[in-house]
């Protein structure tokens, strides 16, 4: 069933050429931090491609170590959010064409 | 007592005398000796107070029964000690952990609890002392309660005992099980005292502070698959656009001279660029407005230019006039001389003017290249400022936006005015490439087979250089170095200095691409070819002073005219040593030009501010029009230029002003075809007209000369 459903989707996407590169949407961190965090997110999301929770945990823990706790990380395909964050500690990006990753500190 | 009295006798006596002793009334009066008589008292074991013969009535026997005499000892004080001998049964029992009174204590405890419970119940009853009838039982019960309370008080230590006993018991049992032989060390449960000490308490003081909380911001958004998709798409398109722009920029950098240059790349994003775009649009509007105002101001001139022909020409035979139209000035170039004029080959109303100076005693720091439009005489359309005076200018015939200028300092610069007026597209290298002298003339040549733009320049150092515009730089080749025919001068130390002539103008043959004429300041005109770098094809000993300008006839490329500082204008035919016509104008001839519309009309500007127009067909001896364009005293006329399409001639002067003049009808009379040859067009007629004139002045001697191979091609045309 699942395969049958997926096939037309795949055809459409190939026709429309989905993009999977990491796309930064909003961040007020420094350039280096953005680069590091994006690399980290890519690593985590590729490592736990099937489990967003683990990916989020990995990102969060690494961010806590690097930039100091408490970081919050959301990895998901569909959600809405309204957050208050410490300035210079927000990163919101897309990855893989269907994942939105939000990491902020507060 | 007596001893005491004796010891204190003296004091007592003294005291007795002063005080009267009080005596009881029934006191025996004793004599002294009775008083002094000793009475001995002896303690015996026999108790005199002890009753003897005690009896007790016995109801059983009905008679008195003698009792045992009481013992001799009397108990005065009885205190029981807490010590016990360790070998006594009690001591052993204690060592073993036993207590002698478990059952009694428990009974007492139970009683106490019962009594307390009763008391609680009674207190809990809502029966105060208001009822007198019940007062007695309550009192009784209250007494009981008091007793109970006492009992409770007594009971408390009893209660406290059992846990200790229990512990002791437990320990004892443990001991009995483990090490029965070892005596247990007893704890002293009662004989202890509390001892407390308190240290000095330091006074406390509370102090609070609060840091500034880190700045926070709010951020909210929604994550939906289509949002992600759309964002990706937008970003991807942006990236593609950037790549495209980069590519365009790279291409533009590589070839800023492509024939049909794309419009300047519109960079997306960036406020500065946006404002630039807005400014450009605003500037466009202003430009339109400026044009409109100029059109209104110059309304009469415009109408004259378009429609007015001097009606007096109808009554004058063989004479014409020049009608002044616009005057082009730019306030920054009022001190500059117009060093060259060049119409744009593409736009008939656009003229490029180079502004420098001829008076070497009054040098100027800057030079300008100004492009004026006939539609706006008040301000140049394009202004290019240079660091040195601009001495010459040329528009590329195919790419009108490419303009090459020659500078006073020997450099040549190529501007792409479509791209930028501020930065040159190409500039000759200051050290290796530039002329060692003033660049007197530059001229574009048709593109090379590879499509590279190229031009020629002549400098005061005697070199004719050929420049090829490559991707980012120019390559230069010296085509010919103009050397004089004279013997080399002897310099110091035996060196020999080859004398070079100074070229002042260059003119390429209209049809033969290799052949060109170079006029020199020595008055010679060299006919050269780009193929030969050492020899001249022909040398005209044209003038006795510097040749300023030459021009090929538009209809017959064998005919050219030269103007010189020796006041003369001469018309030459190819390979003929002697000129065909000579005109003396009485002043330096700054410029001379053939008219583009007639084969026999030429104009010459002289330094005294007059413009002379000749028509050989009408008069071979004097100009048909002499008009003073600028003031003779204050100003000098430098350069002239015919418009290719309209009967307009531009005149540049020493004050940086360009005057446009309209030629009256008599100066541009078209050829009337003969009756037999009505079908011939104007060009053929013009050529015929010139040929007819030339046949009169040609000398047969020259015709016998063997034809020049280079010139023969031109003549066959």
PDB file of C-alpha atoms in Angstrom, chain B residues 370-547:
ATOM      1  CA  UNK B 370      31.882  65.424 -23.990  1.00  0.00           C
ATOM      2  CA  UNK B 371      29.097  64.018 -26.057  1.00  0.00           C
ATOM      3  CA  UNK B 372      26.512  66.597 -26.998  1.00  0.00           C
ATOM      4  CA  UNK B 373      23.149  66.029 -28.485  1.00  0.00           C
ATOM      5  CA  UNK B 374      21.587  68.552 -30.817  1.00  0.00           C
ATOM      6  CA  UNK B 375      18.453  68.170 -28.761  1.00  0.00           C
ATOM      7  CA  UNK B 376      20.117  69.479 -25.642  1.00  0.00           C
ATOM      8  CA  UNK B 377      22.683  72.192 -26.216  1.00  0.00           C
ATOM      9  CA  UNK B 378      22.794  73.173 -22.553  1.00  0.00           C
ATOM     10  CA  UNK B 379      24.522  70.156 -21.116  1.00  0.00           C
ATOM     11  CA  UNK B 380      26.514  67.235 -22.467  1.00  0.00           C
ATOM     12  CA  UNK B 381      24.847  63.871 -22.623  1.00  0.00           C
ATOM     13  CA  UNK B 382      28.002  62.108 -21.532  1.00  0.00           C
ATOM     14  CA  UNK B 383      31.026  63.517 -19.800  1.00  0.00           C
ATOM     15  CA  UNK B 384      34.258  61.636 -19.379  1.00  0.00           C
ATOM     16  CA  UNK B 385      36.902  63.406 -17.406  1.00  0.00           C
ATOM     17  CA  UNK B 386      40.548  62.523 -17.845  1.00  0.00           C
ATOM     18  CA  UNK B 387      43.724  63.409 -16.043  1.00  0.00           C
ATOM     19  CA  UNK B 388      45.295  64.985 -19.041  1.00  0.00           C
ATOM     20  CA  UNK B 389      44.072  67.106 -21.898  1.00  0.00           C
ATOM     21  CA  UNK B 390      42.220  65.199 -24.568  1.00  0.00           C
ATOM     22  CA  UNK B 391      43.711  65.930 -27.965  1.00  0.00           C
ATOM     23  CA  UNK B 392      41.704  63.758 -30.284  1.00  0.00           C
ATOM     24  CA  UNK B 393      38.675  61.541 -30.403  1.00  0.00           C
ATOM     25  CA  UNK B 394      37.177  58.949 -32.691  1.00  0.00           C
ATOM     26  CA  UNK B 395      33.905  57.046 -32.672  1.00  0.00           C
ATOM     27  CA  UNK B 396      33.914  53.484 -33.745  1.00  0.00           C
ATOM     28  CA  UNK B 397      31.903  53.266 -36.953  1.00  0.00           C
ATOM     29  CA  UNK B 398      30.202  50.000 -36.041  1.00  0.00           C
ATOM     30  CA  UNK B 399      30.053  50.251 -32.279  1.00  0.00           C
ATOM     31  CA  UNK B 400      29.159  53.856 -31.619  1.00  0.00           C
ATOM     32  CA  UNK B 401      29.519  53.449 -27.866  1.00  0.00           C
ATOM     33  CA  UNK B 402      33.216  52.693 -28.231  1.00  0.00           C
ATOM     34  CA  UNK B 403      35.134  55.920 -28.203  1.00  0.00           C
ATOM     35  CA  UNK B 404      38.881  56.233 -28.311  1.00  0.00           C
ATOM     36  CA  UNK B 405      40.663  59.356 -27.206  1.00  0.00           C
ATOM     37  CA  UNK B 406      44.251  60.425 -27.304  1.00  0.00           C
ATOM     38  CA  UNK B 407      45.723  62.377 -24.435  1.00  0.00           C
ATOM     39  CA  UNK B 408      48.298  65.083 -24.116  1.00  0.00           C
ATOM     40  CA  UNK B 409      50.448  62.814 -21.941  1.00  0.00           C
ATOM     41  CA  UNK B 410      50.719  60.171 -24.646  1.00  0.00           C
ATOM     42  CA  UNK B 411      48.095  57.770 -23.400  1.00  0.00           C
ATOM     43  CA  UNK B 412      45.186  56.510 -25.361  1.00  0.00           C
ATOM     44  CA  UNK B 413      41.993  55.562 -23.633  1.00  0.00           C
ATOM     45  CA  UNK B 414      39.004  53.644 -24.877  1.00  0.00           C
ATOM     46  CA  UNK B 415      35.679  54.396 -23.265  1.00  0.00           C
ATOM     47  CA  UNK B 416      32.616  52.261 -23.457  1.00  0.00           C
ATOM     48  CA  UNK B 417      30.204  55.043 -22.689  1.00  0.00           C
ATOM     49  CA  UNK B 418      27.302  52.651 -22.655  1.00  0.00           C
ATOM     50  CA  UNK B 419      28.859  50.903 -19.690  1.00  0.00           C
ATOM     51  CA  UNK B 420      30.543  53.713 -17.869  1.00  0.00           C
ATOM     52  CA  UNK B 421      31.770  57.207 -18.457  1.00  0.00           C
ATOM     53  CA  UNK B 422      33.853  57.202 -15.332  1.00  0.00           C
ATOM     54  CA  UNK B 423      36.148  54.265 -15.818  1.00  0.00           C
ATOM     55  CA  UNK B 424      37.806  53.599 -19.117  1.00  0.00           C
ATOM     56  CA  UNK B 425      37.216  50.243 -20.708  1.00  0.00           C
ATOM     57  CA  UNK B 426      40.832  50.186 -21.830  1.00  0.00           C
ATOM     58  CA  UNK B 427      43.780  52.326 -21.056  1.00  0.00           C
ATOM     59  CA  UNK B 428      47.237  52.167 -22.476  1.00  0.00           C
ATOM     60  CA  UNK B 429      49.962  51.239 -20.074  1.00  0.00           C
ATOM     61  CA  UNK B 430      51.597  54.292 -18.599  1.00  0.00           C
ATOM     62  CA  UNK B 431      55.076  52.875 -18.912  1.00  0.00           C
ATOM     63  CA  UNK B 432      55.316  50.393 -21.703  1.00  0.00           C
ATOM     64  CA  UNK B 433      52.682  51.352 -24.199  1.00  0.00           C
ATOM     65  CA  UNK B 434      52.040  55.031 -24.287  1.00  0.00           C
ATOM     66  CA  UNK B 435      53.420  57.473 -26.784  1.00  0.00           C
ATOM     67  CA  UNK B 436      56.373  59.581 -25.790  1.00  0.00           C
ATOM     68  CA  UNK B 437      54.596  62.688 -26.782  1.00  0.00           C
ATOM     69  CA  UNK B 438      51.208  64.156 -27.480  1.00  0.00           C
ATOM     70  CA  UNK B 439      48.790  61.840 -29.191  1.00  0.00           C
ATOM     71  CA  UNK B 440      47.706  63.969 -32.112  1.00  0.00           C
ATOM     72  CA  UNK B 441      45.266  61.674 -33.809  1.00  0.00           C
ATOM     73  CA  UNK B 442      43.502  58.374 -33.351  1.00  0.00           C
ATOM     74  CA  UNK B 443      41.300  56.522 -35.760  1.00  0.00           C
ATOM     75  CA  UNK B 444      39.323  53.326 -35.548  1.00  0.00           C
ATOM     76  CA  UNK B 445      39.774  50.690 -38.179  1.00  0.00           C
ATOM     77  CA  UNK B 446      37.408  47.969 -39.283  1.00  0.00           C
ATOM     78  CA  UNK B 447      37.458  44.941 -37.023  1.00  0.00           C
ATOM     79  CA  UNK B 448      40.110  42.334 -37.511  1.00  0.00           C
ATOM     80  CA  UNK B 449      39.110  38.942 -38.933  1.00  0.00           C
ATOM     81  CA  UNK B 450      38.831  37.628 -35.380  1.00  0.00           C
ATOM     82  CA  UNK B 451      36.406  40.387 -34.480  1.00  0.00           C
ATOM     83  CA  UNK B 452      38.866  42.307 -32.358  1.00  0.00           C
ATOM     84  CA  UNK B 453      38.504  46.038 -32.304  1.00  0.00           C
ATOM     85  CA  UNK B 454      41.573  47.967 -33.292  1.00  0.00           C
ATOM     86  CA  UNK B 455      42.663  51.510 -33.866  1.00  0.00           C
ATOM     87  CA  UNK B 456      45.665  53.512 -34.917  1.00  0.00           C
ATOM     88  CA  UNK B 457      47.229  56.354 -33.093  1.00  0.00           C
ATOM     89  CA  UNK B 458      49.975  58.763 -33.903  1.00  0.00           C
ATOM     90  CA  UNK B 459      52.066  60.497 -31.345  1.00  0.00           C
ATOM     91  CA  UNK B 460      54.535  63.280 -31.269  1.00  0.00           C
ATOM     92  CA  UNK B 461      57.274  60.660 -30.806  1.00  0.00           C
ATOM     93  CA  UNK B 462      57.010  59.831 -34.504  1.00  0.00           C
ATOM     94  CA  UNK B 463      55.349  56.478 -34.075  1.00  0.00           C
ATOM     95  CA  UNK B 464      52.251  55.190 -35.740  1.00  0.00           C
ATOM     96  CA  UNK B 465      50.867  52.575 -33.367  1.00  0.00           C
ATOM     97  CA  UNK B 466      48.326  49.927 -33.981  1.00  0.00           C
ATOM     98  CA  UNK B 467      46.252  48.968 -30.958  1.00  0.00           C
ATOM     99  CA  UNK B 468      44.247  45.786 -30.654  1.00  0.00           C
ATOM    100  CA  UNK B 469      41.673  45.473 -27.922  1.00  0.00           C
ATOM    101  CA  UNK B 470      41.969  42.095 -26.256  1.00  0.00           C
ATOM    102  CA  UNK B 471      39.887  40.722 -23.431  1.00  0.00           C
ATOM    103  CA  UNK B 472      41.160  42.929 -20.685  1.00  0.00           C
ATOM    104  CA  UNK B 473      44.038  44.813 -22.163  1.00  0.00           C
ATOM    105  CA  UNK B 474      45.345  46.300 -25.321  1.00  0.00           C
ATOM    106  CA  UNK B 475      48.234  45.100 -27.354  1.00  0.00           C
ATOM    107  CA  UNK B 476      50.208  47.637 -29.272  1.00  0.00           C
ATOM    108  CA  UNK B 477      52.340  47.354 -32.361  1.00  0.00           C
ATOM    109  CA  UNK B 478      54.351  50.149 -33.838  1.00  0.00           C
ATOM    110  CA  UNK B 479      53.505  50.138 -37.518  1.00  0.00           C
ATOM    111  CA  UNK B 480      55.985  52.699 -38.643  1.00  0.00           C
ATOM    112  CA  UNK B 481      58.354  55.178 -37.140  1.00  0.00           C
ATOM    113  CA  UNK B 482      58.466  58.281 -39.230  1.00  0.00           C
ATOM    114  CA  UNK B 483      62.089  59.097 -39.860  1.00  0.00           C
ATOM    115  CA  UNK B 484      63.269  62.060 -41.799  1.00  0.00           C
ATOM    116  CA  UNK B 485      65.209  61.636 -44.985  1.00  0.00           C
ATOM    117  CA  UNK B 486      68.030  63.709 -43.582  1.00  0.00           C
ATOM    118  CA  UNK B 487      71.326  62.380 -42.357  1.00  0.00           C
ATOM    119  CA  UNK B 488      71.395  61.381 -38.682  1.00  0.00           C
ATOM    120  CA  UNK B 489      72.722  64.063 -36.450  1.00  0.00           C
ATOM    121  CA  UNK B 490      75.925  63.480 -34.615  1.00  0.00           C
ATOM    122  CA  UNK B 491      75.340  63.319 -30.919  1.00  0.00           C
ATOM    123  CA  UNK B 492      77.898  63.315 -28.128  1.00  0.00           C
ATOM    124  CA  UNK B 493      80.333  60.420 -27.845  1.00  0.00           C
ATOM    125  CA  UNK B 494      79.891  59.459 -31.444  1.00  0.00           C
ATOM    126  CA  UNK B 495      76.251  58.464 -31.157  1.00  0.00           C
ATOM    127  CA  UNK B 496      73.993  59.228 -34.014  1.00  0.00           C
ATOM    128  CA  UNK B 497      70.526  60.589 -33.471  1.00  0.00           C
ATOM    129  CA  UNK B 498      68.036  59.682 -36.100  1.00  0.00           C
ATOM    130  CA  UNK B 499      65.730  62.586 -36.700  1.00  0.00           C
ATOM    131  CA  UNK B 500      62.107  61.750 -36.453  1.00  0.00           C
ATOM    132  CA  UNK B 501      59.354  63.764 -37.923  1.00  0.00           C
ATOM    133  CA  UNK B 502      56.383  64.604 -35.790  1.00  0.00           C
ATOM    134  CA  UNK B 503      53.101  63.395 -37.198  1.00  0.00           C
ATOM    135  CA  UNK B 504      50.135  65.606 -36.599  1.00  0.00           C
ATOM    136  CA  UNK B 505      47.325  63.834 -38.383  1.00  0.00           C
ATOM    137  CA  UNK B 506      46.528  60.486 -39.902  1.00  0.00           C
ATOM    138  CA  UNK B 507      43.968  59.655 -42.526  1.00  0.00           C
ATOM    139  CA  UNK B 508      43.222  56.207 -43.847  1.00  0.00           C
ATOM    140  CA  UNK B 509      42.344  55.644 -47.459  1.00  0.00           C
ATOM    141  CA  UNK B 510      38.575  55.157 -47.666  1.00  0.00           C
ATOM    142  CA  UNK B 511      38.729  52.067 -49.862  1.00  0.00           C
ATOM    143  CA  UNK B 512      42.230  50.691 -49.545  1.00  0.00           C
ATOM    144  CA  UNK B 513      42.483  49.418 -46.019  1.00  0.00           C
ATOM    145  CA  UNK B 514      46.261  49.353 -45.861  1.00  0.00           C
ATOM    146  CA  UNK B 515      47.059  52.790 -47.165  1.00  0.00           C
ATOM    147  CA  UNK B 516      47.076  55.824 -45.004  1.00  0.00           C
ATOM    148  CA  UNK B 517      48.370  59.360 -45.068  1.00  0.00           C
ATOM    149  CA  UNK B 518      50.307  60.959 -42.285  1.00  0.00           C
ATOM    150  CA  UNK B 519      50.696  64.687 -42.114  1.00  0.00           C
ATOM    151  CA  UNK B 520      53.704  65.970 -40.205  1.00  0.00           C
ATOM    152  CA  UNK B 521      54.694  69.136 -38.532  1.00  0.00           C
ATOM    153  CA  UNK B 522      57.500  69.480 -41.031  1.00  0.00           C
ATOM    154  CA  UNK B 523      54.931  70.034 -43.754  1.00  0.00           C
ATOM    155  CA  UNK B 524      55.379  66.645 -45.344  1.00  0.00           C
ATOM    156  CA  UNK B 525      52.633  64.197 -46.059  1.00  0.00           C
ATOM    157  CA  UNK B 526      53.694  60.564 -46.089  1.00  0.00           C
ATOM    158  CA  UNK B 527      51.674  57.982 -47.858  1.00  0.00           C
ATOM    159  CA  UNK B 528      52.315  54.761 -45.998  1.00  0.00           C
ATOM    160  CA  UNK B 529      51.031  51.235 -45.908  1.00  0.00           C
ATOM    161  CA  UNK B 530      50.509  49.098 -42.868  1.00  0.00           C
ATOM    162  CA  UNK B 531      52.424  46.383 -44.694  1.00  0.00           C
ATOM    163  CA  UNK B 532      55.715  48.263 -44.814  1.00  0.00           C
ATOM    164  CA  UNK B 533      57.228  49.509 -41.664  1.00  0.00           C
ATOM    165  CA  UNK B 534      60.323  51.208 -43.062  1.00  0.00           C
ATOM    166  CA  UNK B 535      59.456  52.818 -46.314  1.00  0.00           C
ATOM    167  CA  UNK B 536      56.904  55.287 -47.534  1.00  0.00           C
ATOM    168  CA  UNK B 537      54.837  54.679 -50.569  1.00  0.00           C
ATOM    169  CA  UNK B 538      54.957  58.320 -51.453  1.00  0.00           C
ATOM    170  CA  UNK B 539      56.072  61.545 -49.949  1.00  0.00           C
ATOM    171  CA  UNK B 540      54.348  64.822 -50.638  1.00  0.00           C
ATOM    172  CA  UNK B 541      56.284  67.925 -49.967  1.00  0.00           C
ATOM    173  CA  UNK B 542      53.039  69.585 -49.244  1.00  0.00           C
ATOM    174  CA  UNK B 543      53.526  72.541 -47.013  1.00  0.00           C
ATOM    175  CA  UNK B 544      56.226  74.654 -45.557  1.00  0.00           C
ATOM    176  CA  UNK B 545      54.730  74.467 -42.080  1.00  0.00           C
ATOM    177  CA  UNK B 546      52.866  71.865 -40.084  1.00  0.00           C
ATOM    178  CA  UNK B 547      50.045  70.030 -41.747  1.00  0.00           C
TER     179      UNK B 547
END
